[in-house]
PDB file of C-alpha atoms in Angstrom:
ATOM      1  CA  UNK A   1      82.648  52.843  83.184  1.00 49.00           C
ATOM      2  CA  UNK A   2      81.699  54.131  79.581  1.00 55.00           C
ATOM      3  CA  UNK A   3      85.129  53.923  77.312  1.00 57.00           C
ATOM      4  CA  UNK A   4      84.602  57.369  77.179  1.00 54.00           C
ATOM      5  CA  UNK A   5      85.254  57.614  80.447  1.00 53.00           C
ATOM      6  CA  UNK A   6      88.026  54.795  80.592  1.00 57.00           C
ATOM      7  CA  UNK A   7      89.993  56.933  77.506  1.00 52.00           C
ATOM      8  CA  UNK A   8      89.676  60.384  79.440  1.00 50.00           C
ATOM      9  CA  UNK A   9      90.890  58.855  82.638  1.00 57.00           C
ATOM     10  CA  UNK A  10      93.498  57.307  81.005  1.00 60.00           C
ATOM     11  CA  UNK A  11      94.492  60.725  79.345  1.00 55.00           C
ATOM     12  CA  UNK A  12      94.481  62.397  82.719  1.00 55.00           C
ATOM     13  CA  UNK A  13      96.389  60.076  84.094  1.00 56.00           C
ATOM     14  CA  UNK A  14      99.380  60.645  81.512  1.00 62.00           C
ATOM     15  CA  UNK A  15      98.845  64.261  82.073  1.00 74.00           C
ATOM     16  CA  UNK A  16      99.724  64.426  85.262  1.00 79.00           C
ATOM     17  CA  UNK A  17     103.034  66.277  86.479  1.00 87.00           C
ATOM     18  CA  UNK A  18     105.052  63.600  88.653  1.00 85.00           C
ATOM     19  CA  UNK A  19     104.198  65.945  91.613  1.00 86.00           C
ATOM     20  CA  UNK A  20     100.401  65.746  90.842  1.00 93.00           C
ATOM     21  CA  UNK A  21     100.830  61.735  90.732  1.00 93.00           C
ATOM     22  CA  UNK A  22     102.735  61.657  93.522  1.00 93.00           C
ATOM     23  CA  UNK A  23      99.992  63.734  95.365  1.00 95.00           C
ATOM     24  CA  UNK A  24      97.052  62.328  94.208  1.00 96.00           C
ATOM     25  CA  UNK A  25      98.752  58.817  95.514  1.00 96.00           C
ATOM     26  CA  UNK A  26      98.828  59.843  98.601  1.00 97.00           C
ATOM     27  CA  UNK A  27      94.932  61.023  98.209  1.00 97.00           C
ATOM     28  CA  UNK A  28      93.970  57.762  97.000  1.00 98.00           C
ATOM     29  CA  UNK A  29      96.170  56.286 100.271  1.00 98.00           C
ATOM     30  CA  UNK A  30      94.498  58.559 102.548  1.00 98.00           C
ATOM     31  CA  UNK A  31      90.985  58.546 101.162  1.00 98.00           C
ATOM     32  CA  UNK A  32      90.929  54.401 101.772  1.00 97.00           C
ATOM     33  CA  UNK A  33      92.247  55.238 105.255  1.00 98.00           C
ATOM     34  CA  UNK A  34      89.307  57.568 106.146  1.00 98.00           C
ATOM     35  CA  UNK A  35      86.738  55.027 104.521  1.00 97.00           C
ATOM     36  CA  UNK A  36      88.157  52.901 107.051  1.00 97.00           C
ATOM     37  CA  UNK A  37      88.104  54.532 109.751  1.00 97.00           C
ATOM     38  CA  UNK A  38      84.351  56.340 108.444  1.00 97.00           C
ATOM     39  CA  UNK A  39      83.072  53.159 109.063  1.00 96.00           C
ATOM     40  CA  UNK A  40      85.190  50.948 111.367  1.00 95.00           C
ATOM     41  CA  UNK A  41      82.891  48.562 112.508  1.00 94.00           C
ATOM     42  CA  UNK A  42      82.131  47.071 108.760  1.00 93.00           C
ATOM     43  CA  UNK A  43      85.297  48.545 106.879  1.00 92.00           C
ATOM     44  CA  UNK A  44      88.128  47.223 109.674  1.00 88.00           C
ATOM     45  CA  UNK A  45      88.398  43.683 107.517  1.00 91.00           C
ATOM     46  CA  UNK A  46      90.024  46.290 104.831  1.00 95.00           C
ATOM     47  CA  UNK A  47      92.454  47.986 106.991  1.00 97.00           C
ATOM     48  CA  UNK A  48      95.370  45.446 106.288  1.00 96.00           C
ATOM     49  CA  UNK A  49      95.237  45.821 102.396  1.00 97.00           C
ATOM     50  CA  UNK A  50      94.636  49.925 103.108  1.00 97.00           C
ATOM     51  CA  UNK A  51      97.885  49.849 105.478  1.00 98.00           C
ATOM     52  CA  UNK A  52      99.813  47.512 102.757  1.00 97.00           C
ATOM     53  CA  UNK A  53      99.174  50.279 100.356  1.00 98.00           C
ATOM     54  CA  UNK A  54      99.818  53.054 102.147  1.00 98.00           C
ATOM     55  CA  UNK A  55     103.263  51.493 103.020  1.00 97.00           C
ATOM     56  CA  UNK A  56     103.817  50.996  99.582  1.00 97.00           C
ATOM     57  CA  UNK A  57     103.310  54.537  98.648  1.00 97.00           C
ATOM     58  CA  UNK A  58     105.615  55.978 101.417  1.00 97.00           C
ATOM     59  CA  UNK A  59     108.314  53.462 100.264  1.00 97.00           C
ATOM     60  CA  UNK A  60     108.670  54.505  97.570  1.00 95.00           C
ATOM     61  CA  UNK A  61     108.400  58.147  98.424  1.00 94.00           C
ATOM     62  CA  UNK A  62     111.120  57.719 100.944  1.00 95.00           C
ATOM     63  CA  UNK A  63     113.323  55.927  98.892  1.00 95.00           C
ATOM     64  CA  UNK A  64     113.257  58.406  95.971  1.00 93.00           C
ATOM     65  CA  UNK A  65     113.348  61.181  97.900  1.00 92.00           C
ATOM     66  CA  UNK A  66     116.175  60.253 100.072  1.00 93.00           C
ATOM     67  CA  UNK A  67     118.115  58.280  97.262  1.00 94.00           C
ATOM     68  CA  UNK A  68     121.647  60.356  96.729  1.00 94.00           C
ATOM     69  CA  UNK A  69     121.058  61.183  93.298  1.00 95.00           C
ATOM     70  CA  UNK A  70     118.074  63.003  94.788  1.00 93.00           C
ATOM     71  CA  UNK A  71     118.304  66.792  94.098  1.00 94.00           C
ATOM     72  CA  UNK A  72     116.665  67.328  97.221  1.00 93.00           C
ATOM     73  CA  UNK A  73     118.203  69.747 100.100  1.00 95.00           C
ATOM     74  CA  UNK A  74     119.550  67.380 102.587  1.00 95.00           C
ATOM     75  CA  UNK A  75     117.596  68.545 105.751  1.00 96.00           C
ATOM     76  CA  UNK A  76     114.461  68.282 103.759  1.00 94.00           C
ATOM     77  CA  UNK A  77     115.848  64.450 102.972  1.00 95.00           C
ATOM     78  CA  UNK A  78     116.067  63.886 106.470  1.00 96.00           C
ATOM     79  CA  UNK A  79     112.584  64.949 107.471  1.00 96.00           C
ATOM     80  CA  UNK A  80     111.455  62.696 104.691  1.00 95.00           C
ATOM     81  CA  UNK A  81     113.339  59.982 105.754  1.00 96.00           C
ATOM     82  CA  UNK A  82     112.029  60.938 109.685  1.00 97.00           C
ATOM     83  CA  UNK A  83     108.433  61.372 108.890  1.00 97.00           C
ATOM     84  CA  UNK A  84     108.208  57.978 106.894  1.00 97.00           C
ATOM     85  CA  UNK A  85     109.679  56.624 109.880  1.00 97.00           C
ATOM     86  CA  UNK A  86     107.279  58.154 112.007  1.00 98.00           C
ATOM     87  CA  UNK A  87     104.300  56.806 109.387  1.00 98.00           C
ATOM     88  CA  UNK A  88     105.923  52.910 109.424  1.00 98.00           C
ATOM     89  CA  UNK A  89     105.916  52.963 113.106  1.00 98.00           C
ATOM     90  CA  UNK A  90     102.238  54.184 113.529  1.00 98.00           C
ATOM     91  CA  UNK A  91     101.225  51.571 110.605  1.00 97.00           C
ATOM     92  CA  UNK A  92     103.108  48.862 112.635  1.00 97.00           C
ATOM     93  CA  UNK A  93     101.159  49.982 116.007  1.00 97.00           C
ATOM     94  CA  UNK A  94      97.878  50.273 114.048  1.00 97.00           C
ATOM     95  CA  UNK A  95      98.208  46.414 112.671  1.00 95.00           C
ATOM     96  CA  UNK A  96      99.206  45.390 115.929  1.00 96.00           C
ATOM     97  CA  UNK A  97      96.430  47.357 118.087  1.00 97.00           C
ATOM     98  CA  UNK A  98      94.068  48.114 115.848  1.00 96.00           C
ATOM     99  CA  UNK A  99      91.889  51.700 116.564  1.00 95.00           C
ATOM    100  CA  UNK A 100      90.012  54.185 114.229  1.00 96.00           C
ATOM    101  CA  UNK A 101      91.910  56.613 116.070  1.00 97.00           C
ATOM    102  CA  UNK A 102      95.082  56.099 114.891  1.00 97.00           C
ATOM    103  CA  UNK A 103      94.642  56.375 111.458  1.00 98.00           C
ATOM    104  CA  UNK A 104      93.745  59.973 111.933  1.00 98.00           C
ATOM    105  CA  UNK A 105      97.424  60.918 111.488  1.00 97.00           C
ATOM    106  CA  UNK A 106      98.399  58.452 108.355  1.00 98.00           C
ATOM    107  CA  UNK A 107      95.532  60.290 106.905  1.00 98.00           C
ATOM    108  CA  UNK A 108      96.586  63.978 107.910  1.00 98.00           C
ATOM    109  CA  UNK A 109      99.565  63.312 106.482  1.00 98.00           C
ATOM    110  CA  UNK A 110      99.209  62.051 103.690  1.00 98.00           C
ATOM    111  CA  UNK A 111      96.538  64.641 102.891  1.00 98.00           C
ATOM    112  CA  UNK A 112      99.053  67.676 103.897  1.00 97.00           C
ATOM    113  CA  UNK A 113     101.835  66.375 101.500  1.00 96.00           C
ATOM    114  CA  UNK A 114      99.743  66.013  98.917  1.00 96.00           C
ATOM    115  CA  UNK A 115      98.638  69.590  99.207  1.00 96.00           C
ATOM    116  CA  UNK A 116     101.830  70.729  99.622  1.00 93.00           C
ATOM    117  CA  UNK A 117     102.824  68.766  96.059  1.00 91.00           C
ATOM    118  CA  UNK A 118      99.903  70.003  94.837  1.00 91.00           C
ATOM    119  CA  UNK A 119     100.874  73.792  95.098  1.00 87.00           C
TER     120      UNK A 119
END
């Protein structure tokens, strides 16, 4: 990358709103996923590091989101807290049994949350 380039991206990356971080996170997360799972055949080697990071991301998503300081509503804590759940479990079946298929809903979500940040 030109350092051009290197000094705009880092520019836009201390631009961004902690929502639009958060968000495009999760795009990064989801766009490795669908790589993956694009091309499963040569790309499958990958999913272990993809489904490390995507577990890292939702981590710390739940954590700060359900932490008590967090200004959140609670019910909207406890979906958080139920939907990572939901997204640990499906990583944990994926690692165990792995299939194309069942990344289709990491990436979904991940892609729907960070729209919804996004907004």
């Amino acid at each position: 990358m030109s350092y051009g380039a290197s000094a705009y991206a880092r520019v836009a990356q201390t631009a961004l709103s902690p929502r639009e971080a958060e968000a495009a996170v999760l795009l990064k997360a989801a766009g490795r996923l669908q790589a993956i799972q694009s091309d499963w055949i040569n790309q499958a080697p990958a999913l272990n590091e993809a489904l490390n990071f995507n577990q890292k991301v939702w981590t710390i998503i739940a954590g700060a989101a359900t932490a008590p300081e967090s200004p959140l509503p609670a019910e909207i804590k406890t979906s958080i807290a139920e939907l990572s759940t939901f997204i640990f479990k499906r990583m944990i079946d994926t690692l165990i049994e792995p299939s194309a298929e069942k990344l289709t809903a990491l990436i979904s979500i991940n892609q729907n949350i960070a729209a919804g940040l996004r907004q």
